[in-house]
Amino acid sequence: MAKLGREVYEQELLRLQTELVKLQEWVKATGARLVVAFEGRDAAGKGSAIKRITEHLNPRVARIVALPAPSERERTQWYFQRYVAHLPAAGEIVLLDRSWYNRAGVERVMGYCTPEEHRLFLRQCPLFERMLVEDGVLLRKYWFSVSDAEQERRFRKRLDDPLKQWKLSPMDLESLTHWEDYSRAKDEMMVHTDIAESPWYVVEGDDKRRARINMIAHLLSTIDYHEVTAPKIKLPARPPSSGYQRTARALQREVPDHAAKLV
């Protein structure tokens, strides 16, 4: 399949981002609670999709949650406990850059949890998600897929890109040598957690532009939102000066004009 052209991609992305702003205003006006979980292969495009979704949204409404490894204290808690603290209140959108499904993926494959803990997760996760949905939370789950050849190509590209080297962790490299292990873990996870109340949606990620467009369009299609009429805003007239004098520049520390060196 041919890759999506940049011009078509940018036009459709702008249209979808405009709809995302409408969705945001609907969430605020109605008190809806939206959770979108992003899971999938390393370098499959989760982060870039999240970036496009939030680009024009209010960070006070739409926030990204990307949790680090659990602390010693958190390891003694109920597994889902630390995620509950990040769930949205009324009028909020939460985008989970990795979620509670860490237990079914990296923890399962790399041995960071016991087989008993993994089995308990597979039993409890559908119950946990059903409770969220029953309480009115809009829960959407996306799995970003990428071929092994494309994943390796992206990893190699990151090696030489100073802006992306931070994305390449030892854990990412392990995903190359454990490709089939992750595949089996994902298949087992979906058997248990692809439920009617919160189904999984797979995003083919070899073409990042196509993946972003497809994922955002699908997300919007699953929510019965509508445009909220905002009150008209009129700029007030600027009042006449009352004699204020600006502080002398010599008394302030100004940022050096670095841009002048570029001309």
Short mmCIF file of C-alpha atoms in Angstrom, two decimals:
data_model
loop_
_atom_site.label_atom_id
_atom_site.label_comp_id
_atom_site.label_asym_id
_atom_site.label_seq_id
_atom_site.Cartn_x
_atom_site.Cartn_y
_atom_site.Cartn_z
CA MET A 1 0.00 0.00 0.00
CA ALA A 2 1.39 3.41 -1.01
CA LYS A 3 2.27 5.78 1.81
CA LEU A 4 -0.08 8.65 2.42
CA GLY A 5 1.17 11.84 0.75
CA ARG A 6 2.19 14.76 2.92
CA GLU A 7 -0.23 17.29 1.41
CA VAL A 8 -3.26 15.02 1.78
CA TYR A 9 -2.11 14.04 5.26
CA GLU A 10 -1.68 17.60 6.49
CA GLN A 11 -5.06 18.71 5.14
CA GLU A 12 -6.90 15.83 6.77
CA LEU A 13 -4.91 16.13 10.00
CA LEU A 14 -5.93 19.79 10.31
CA ARG A 15 -9.58 18.85 9.77
CA LEU A 16 -9.38 16.12 12.40
CA GLN A 17 -7.59 18.38 14.87
CA THR A 18 -10.39 20.89 14.44
CA GLU A 19 -12.82 18.12 15.36
CA LEU A 20 -10.69 17.24 18.36
CA VAL A 21 -11.09 20.81 19.62
CA LYS A 22 -14.86 20.42 19.24
CA LEU A 23 -14.64 17.14 21.16
CA GLN A 24 -12.66 18.89 23.90
CA GLU A 25 -15.30 21.60 24.26
CA TRP A 26 -18.05 18.96 24.36
CA VAL A 27 -16.18 17.08 27.10
CA LYS A 28 -15.89 20.31 29.12
CA ALA A 29 -19.53 21.28 28.60
CA THR A 30 -21.03 17.89 29.38
CA GLY A 31 -18.65 16.77 32.14
CA ALA A 32 -17.67 13.69 30.17
CA ARG A 33 -14.62 11.64 31.20
CA LEU A 34 -12.52 10.24 28.39
CA VAL A 35 -9.59 7.82 28.74
CA VAL A 36 -7.59 6.75 25.68
CA ALA A 37 -5.01 4.00 26.22
CA PHE A 38 -2.12 3.76 23.75
CA GLU A 39 -0.33 0.44 23.66
CA GLY A 40 1.69 -1.48 21.10
CA ARG A 41 5.13 -2.24 19.80
CA ASP A 42 8.06 0.04 20.56
CA ALA A 43 8.54 2.58 17.75
CA ALA A 44 5.07 1.83 16.37
CA GLY A 45 4.01 5.51 16.50
CA LYS A 46 2.11 5.86 19.77
CA GLY A 47 3.97 8.96 20.88
CA SER A 48 3.66 10.78 17.57
CA ALA A 49 -0.08 10.06 17.46
CA ILE A 50 -0.51 11.46 20.99
CA LYS A 51 1.48 14.55 19.99
CA ARG A 52 -0.85 15.25 17.05
CA ILE A 53 -3.94 14.73 19.18
CA THR A 54 -2.85 17.18 21.88
CA GLU A 55 -1.20 19.75 19.58
CA HIS A 56 -4.12 22.20 19.68
CA LEU A 57 -5.87 21.07 22.87
CA ASN A 58 -5.94 22.78 26.26
CA PRO A 59 -3.46 20.97 28.57
CA ARG A 60 -5.81 21.70 31.47
CA VAL A 61 -8.42 19.55 29.76
CA ALA A 62 -6.37 16.97 27.84
CA ARG A 63 -3.34 15.62 29.67
CA ILE A 64 -0.84 12.91 28.90
CA VAL A 65 -0.04 10.31 31.55
CA ALA A 66 3.24 8.43 31.06
CA LEU A 67 4.17 6.75 34.32
CA PRO A 68 7.72 5.65 35.17
CA ALA A 69 8.56 2.30 36.70
CA PRO A 70 6.70 1.80 40.00
CA SER A 71 8.39 2.78 43.23
CA GLU A 72 9.04 0.31 46.03
CA ARG A 73 5.88 1.52 47.78
CA GLU A 74 3.79 1.26 44.62
CA ARG A 75 4.93 -2.31 44.10
CA THR A 76 3.17 -3.23 47.35
CA GLN A 77 -0.14 -1.65 46.28
CA TRP A 78 -3.01 -3.19 44.36
CA TYR A 79 -1.70 -3.20 40.81
CA PHE A 80 -4.31 -0.81 39.40
CA GLN A 81 -4.07 1.59 42.33
CA ARG A 82 -1.55 4.04 40.92
CA TYR A 83 -3.45 4.29 37.65
CA VAL A 84 -6.70 5.13 39.41
CA ALA A 85 -5.10 8.32 40.73
CA HIS A 86 -4.65 9.56 37.15
CA LEU A 87 -8.17 8.89 35.89
CA PRO A 88 -10.08 11.97 34.68
CA ALA A 89 -12.59 14.00 36.62
CA ALA A 90 -15.60 15.54 34.87
CA GLY A 91 -14.63 17.53 31.80
CA GLU A 92 -11.20 15.93 31.38
CA ILE A 93 -9.42 13.80 28.79
CA VAL A 94 -6.55 11.51 29.79
CA LEU A 95 -4.23 9.98 27.19
CA LEU A 96 -2.32 7.02 28.63
CA ASP A 97 1.08 6.64 26.97
CA ARG A 98 1.32 3.03 28.13
CA SER A 99 -1.17 1.95 30.74
CA TRP A 100 -2.00 -0.84 33.15
CA TYR A 101 -1.28 -3.17 30.23
CA ASN A 102 2.41 -2.96 31.11
CA ARG A 103 1.74 -6.05 33.21
CA ALA A 104 0.53 -8.00 30.19
CA GLY A 105 3.43 -6.86 28.02
CA VAL A 106 6.88 -5.84 29.22
CA GLU A 107 6.41 -7.15 32.78
CA ARG A 108 5.20 -10.49 31.49
CA VAL A 109 7.95 -10.89 28.87
CA MET A 110 10.86 -9.56 30.93
CA GLY A 111 9.91 -11.37 34.13
CA TYR A 112 9.13 -8.23 36.16
CA CYS A 113 6.01 -9.90 37.50
CA THR A 114 5.37 -13.45 38.61
CA PRO A 115 3.18 -15.84 36.60
CA GLU A 116 0.64 -15.62 39.43
CA GLU A 117 0.58 -11.80 39.23
CA HIS A 118 0.12 -12.01 35.47
CA ARG A 119 -2.78 -14.45 35.76
CA LEU A 120 -4.38 -12.23 38.41
CA PHE A 121 -4.08 -9.24 36.08
CA LEU A 122 -5.81 -11.09 33.25
CA ARG A 123 -8.69 -11.95 35.60
CA GLN A 124 -9.02 -8.51 37.17
CA CYS A 125 -8.45 -6.26 34.17
CA PRO A 126 -11.82 -6.92 32.48
CA LEU A 127 -13.55 -6.38 35.83
CA PHE A 128 -11.65 -3.13 36.40
CA GLU A 129 -12.50 -1.80 32.94
CA ARG A 130 -16.15 -2.81 33.23
CA MET A 131 -16.34 -0.82 36.47
CA LEU A 132 -14.88 2.23 34.74
CA VAL A 133 -17.32 1.99 31.85
CA GLU A 134 -20.26 1.31 34.17
CA ASP A 135 -19.37 4.47 36.08
CA GLY A 136 -19.58 6.48 32.86
CA VAL A 137 -15.93 6.68 31.79
CA LEU A 138 -15.45 6.65 28.02
CA LEU A 139 -12.61 4.14 27.61
CA ARG A 140 -10.87 3.60 24.26
CA LYS A 141 -7.93 1.21 23.75
CA TYR A 142 -5.59 1.29 20.74
CA TRP A 143 -2.84 -1.19 19.92
CA PHE A 144 -0.24 0.18 17.50
CA SER A 145 1.25 -2.56 15.35
CA VAL A 146 4.44 -2.38 13.29
CA SER A 147 6.37 -4.95 11.28
CA ASP A 148 9.68 -6.23 12.61
CA ALA A 149 11.57 -4.80 9.62
CA GLU A 150 10.03 -1.32 10.04
CA GLN A 151 10.63 -1.35 13.79
CA GLU A 152 14.31 -2.14 13.27
CA ARG A 153 14.58 0.60 10.61
CA ARG A 154 13.16 3.16 13.04
CA PHE A 155 15.47 2.00 15.82
CA ARG A 156 18.51 2.42 13.54
CA LYS A 157 17.32 5.88 12.54
CA ARG A 158 17.09 6.88 16.19
CA LEU A 159 20.69 5.85 16.78
CA ASP A 160 21.91 8.74 14.63
CA ASP A 161 19.26 11.33 15.52
CA PRO A 162 20.26 13.48 18.53
CA LEU A 163 16.62 14.54 18.95
CA LYS A 164 15.39 10.95 19.21
CA GLN A 165 18.20 9.05 20.88
CA TRP A 166 16.46 9.41 24.24
CA LYS A 167 13.65 7.24 22.84
CA LEU A 168 16.01 4.31 22.40
CA SER A 169 16.33 2.59 25.77
CA PRO A 170 17.84 -0.81 26.62
CA MET A 171 14.25 -2.01 27.03
CA ASP A 172 13.51 -1.02 23.43
CA LEU A 173 16.44 -3.09 22.21
CA GLU A 174 15.14 -6.07 24.15
CA SER A 175 11.97 -5.89 22.06
CA LEU A 176 14.05 -6.87 19.02
CA THR A 177 15.32 -10.07 20.60
CA HIS A 178 11.95 -10.88 22.19
CA TRP A 179 9.74 -10.16 19.16
CA GLU A 180 7.87 -13.47 19.27
CA ASP A 181 7.59 -13.40 23.07
CA TYR A 182 5.86 -10.01 22.86
CA SER A 183 3.62 -11.33 20.10
CA ARG A 184 2.49 -14.27 22.21
CA ALA A 185 1.97 -12.03 25.24
CA LYS A 186 -0.14 -9.61 23.17
CA ASP A 187 -2.26 -12.43 21.78
CA GLU A 188 -2.91 -13.83 25.26
CA MET A 189 -3.72 -10.35 26.58
CA MET A 190 -6.28 -9.70 23.87
CA VAL A 191 -8.00 -13.03 24.41
CA HIS A 192 -8.76 -11.96 27.99
CA THR A 193 -9.22 -8.20 27.67
CA ASP A 194 -10.86 -7.62 24.27
CA ILE A 195 -14.32 -7.31 25.81
CA ALA A 196 -17.52 -5.80 24.50
CA GLU A 197 -17.48 -2.97 27.03
CA SER A 198 -13.93 -1.90 26.10
CA PRO A 199 -12.71 -3.56 22.90
CA TRP A 200 -9.23 -3.31 21.44
CA TYR A 201 -8.68 -1.46 18.16
CA VAL A 202 -5.53 -2.29 16.18
CA VAL A 203 -3.73 0.49 14.30
CA GLU A 204 -1.40 -0.61 11.51
CA GLY A 205 1.64 1.59 12.03
CA ASP A 206 4.13 0.97 9.21
CA ASP A 207 2.93 4.23 7.61
CA LYS A 208 2.94 6.73 10.49
CA ARG A 209 0.88 9.35 8.66
CA ARG A 210 -1.81 6.85 7.76
CA ALA A 211 -1.77 5.44 11.30
CA ARG A 212 -2.32 8.86 12.89
CA ILE A 213 -5.15 9.75 10.52
CA ASN A 214 -6.85 6.38 10.93
CA MET A 215 -6.57 6.37 14.72
CA ILE A 216 -7.83 9.93 15.26
CA ALA A 217 -10.68 9.51 12.78
CA HIS A 218 -11.74 6.30 14.50
CA LEU A 219 -11.58 7.82 17.98
CA LEU A 220 -13.85 10.67 16.89
CA SER A 221 -16.28 8.24 15.25
CA THR A 222 -16.75 6.31 18.50
CA ILE A 223 -17.96 9.31 20.53
CA ASP A 224 -21.35 10.92 20.02
CA TYR A 225 -20.13 14.48 20.54
CA HIS A 226 -21.51 17.65 19.04
CA GLU A 227 -20.27 21.18 18.53
CA VAL A 228 -20.79 23.37 21.56
CA THR A 229 -21.79 26.94 20.78
CA ALA A 230 -19.34 29.23 22.51
CA PRO A 231 -20.38 32.69 23.67
CA LYS A 232 -19.26 35.42 21.30
CA ILE A 233 -16.21 37.26 22.53
CA LYS A 234 -15.71 40.94 21.84
CA LEU A 235 -12.49 42.71 22.64
CA PRO A 236 -13.07 45.66 24.96
CA ALA A 237 -11.83 49.09 23.99
CA ARG A 238 -8.43 49.91 25.42
CA PRO A 239 -8.81 52.63 28.07
CA PRO A 240 -6.86 55.88 27.69
CA SER A 241 -3.44 56.07 29.29
CA SER A 242 -3.31 57.11 32.93
CA GLY A 243 0.33 58.20 32.70
CA TYR A 244 2.12 54.87 33.24
CA GLN A 245 5.78 54.91 32.16
CA ARG A 246 7.54 51.66 31.31
CA THR A 247 10.55 50.74 33.46
CA ALA A 248 13.83 51.71 31.82
CA ARG A 249 15.33 48.79 29.89
CA ALA A 250 18.70 49.41 31.55
CA LEU A 251 17.18 48.31 34.86
CA GLN A 252 16.08 44.92 33.49
CA ARG A 253 17.91 41.76 32.51
CA GLU A 254 16.98 41.14 28.89
CA VAL A 255 17.46 37.92 26.99
CA PRO A 256 20.34 38.37 24.50
CA ASP A 257 19.28 38.75 20.88
CA HIS A 258 20.56 35.41 19.64
CA ALA A 259 18.33 35.67 16.57
CA ALA A 260 20.30 38.69 15.36
CA LYS A 261 23.29 36.42 14.78
CA LEU A 262 21.29 34.33 12.36
CA VAL A 263 20.52 37.14 9.92
#
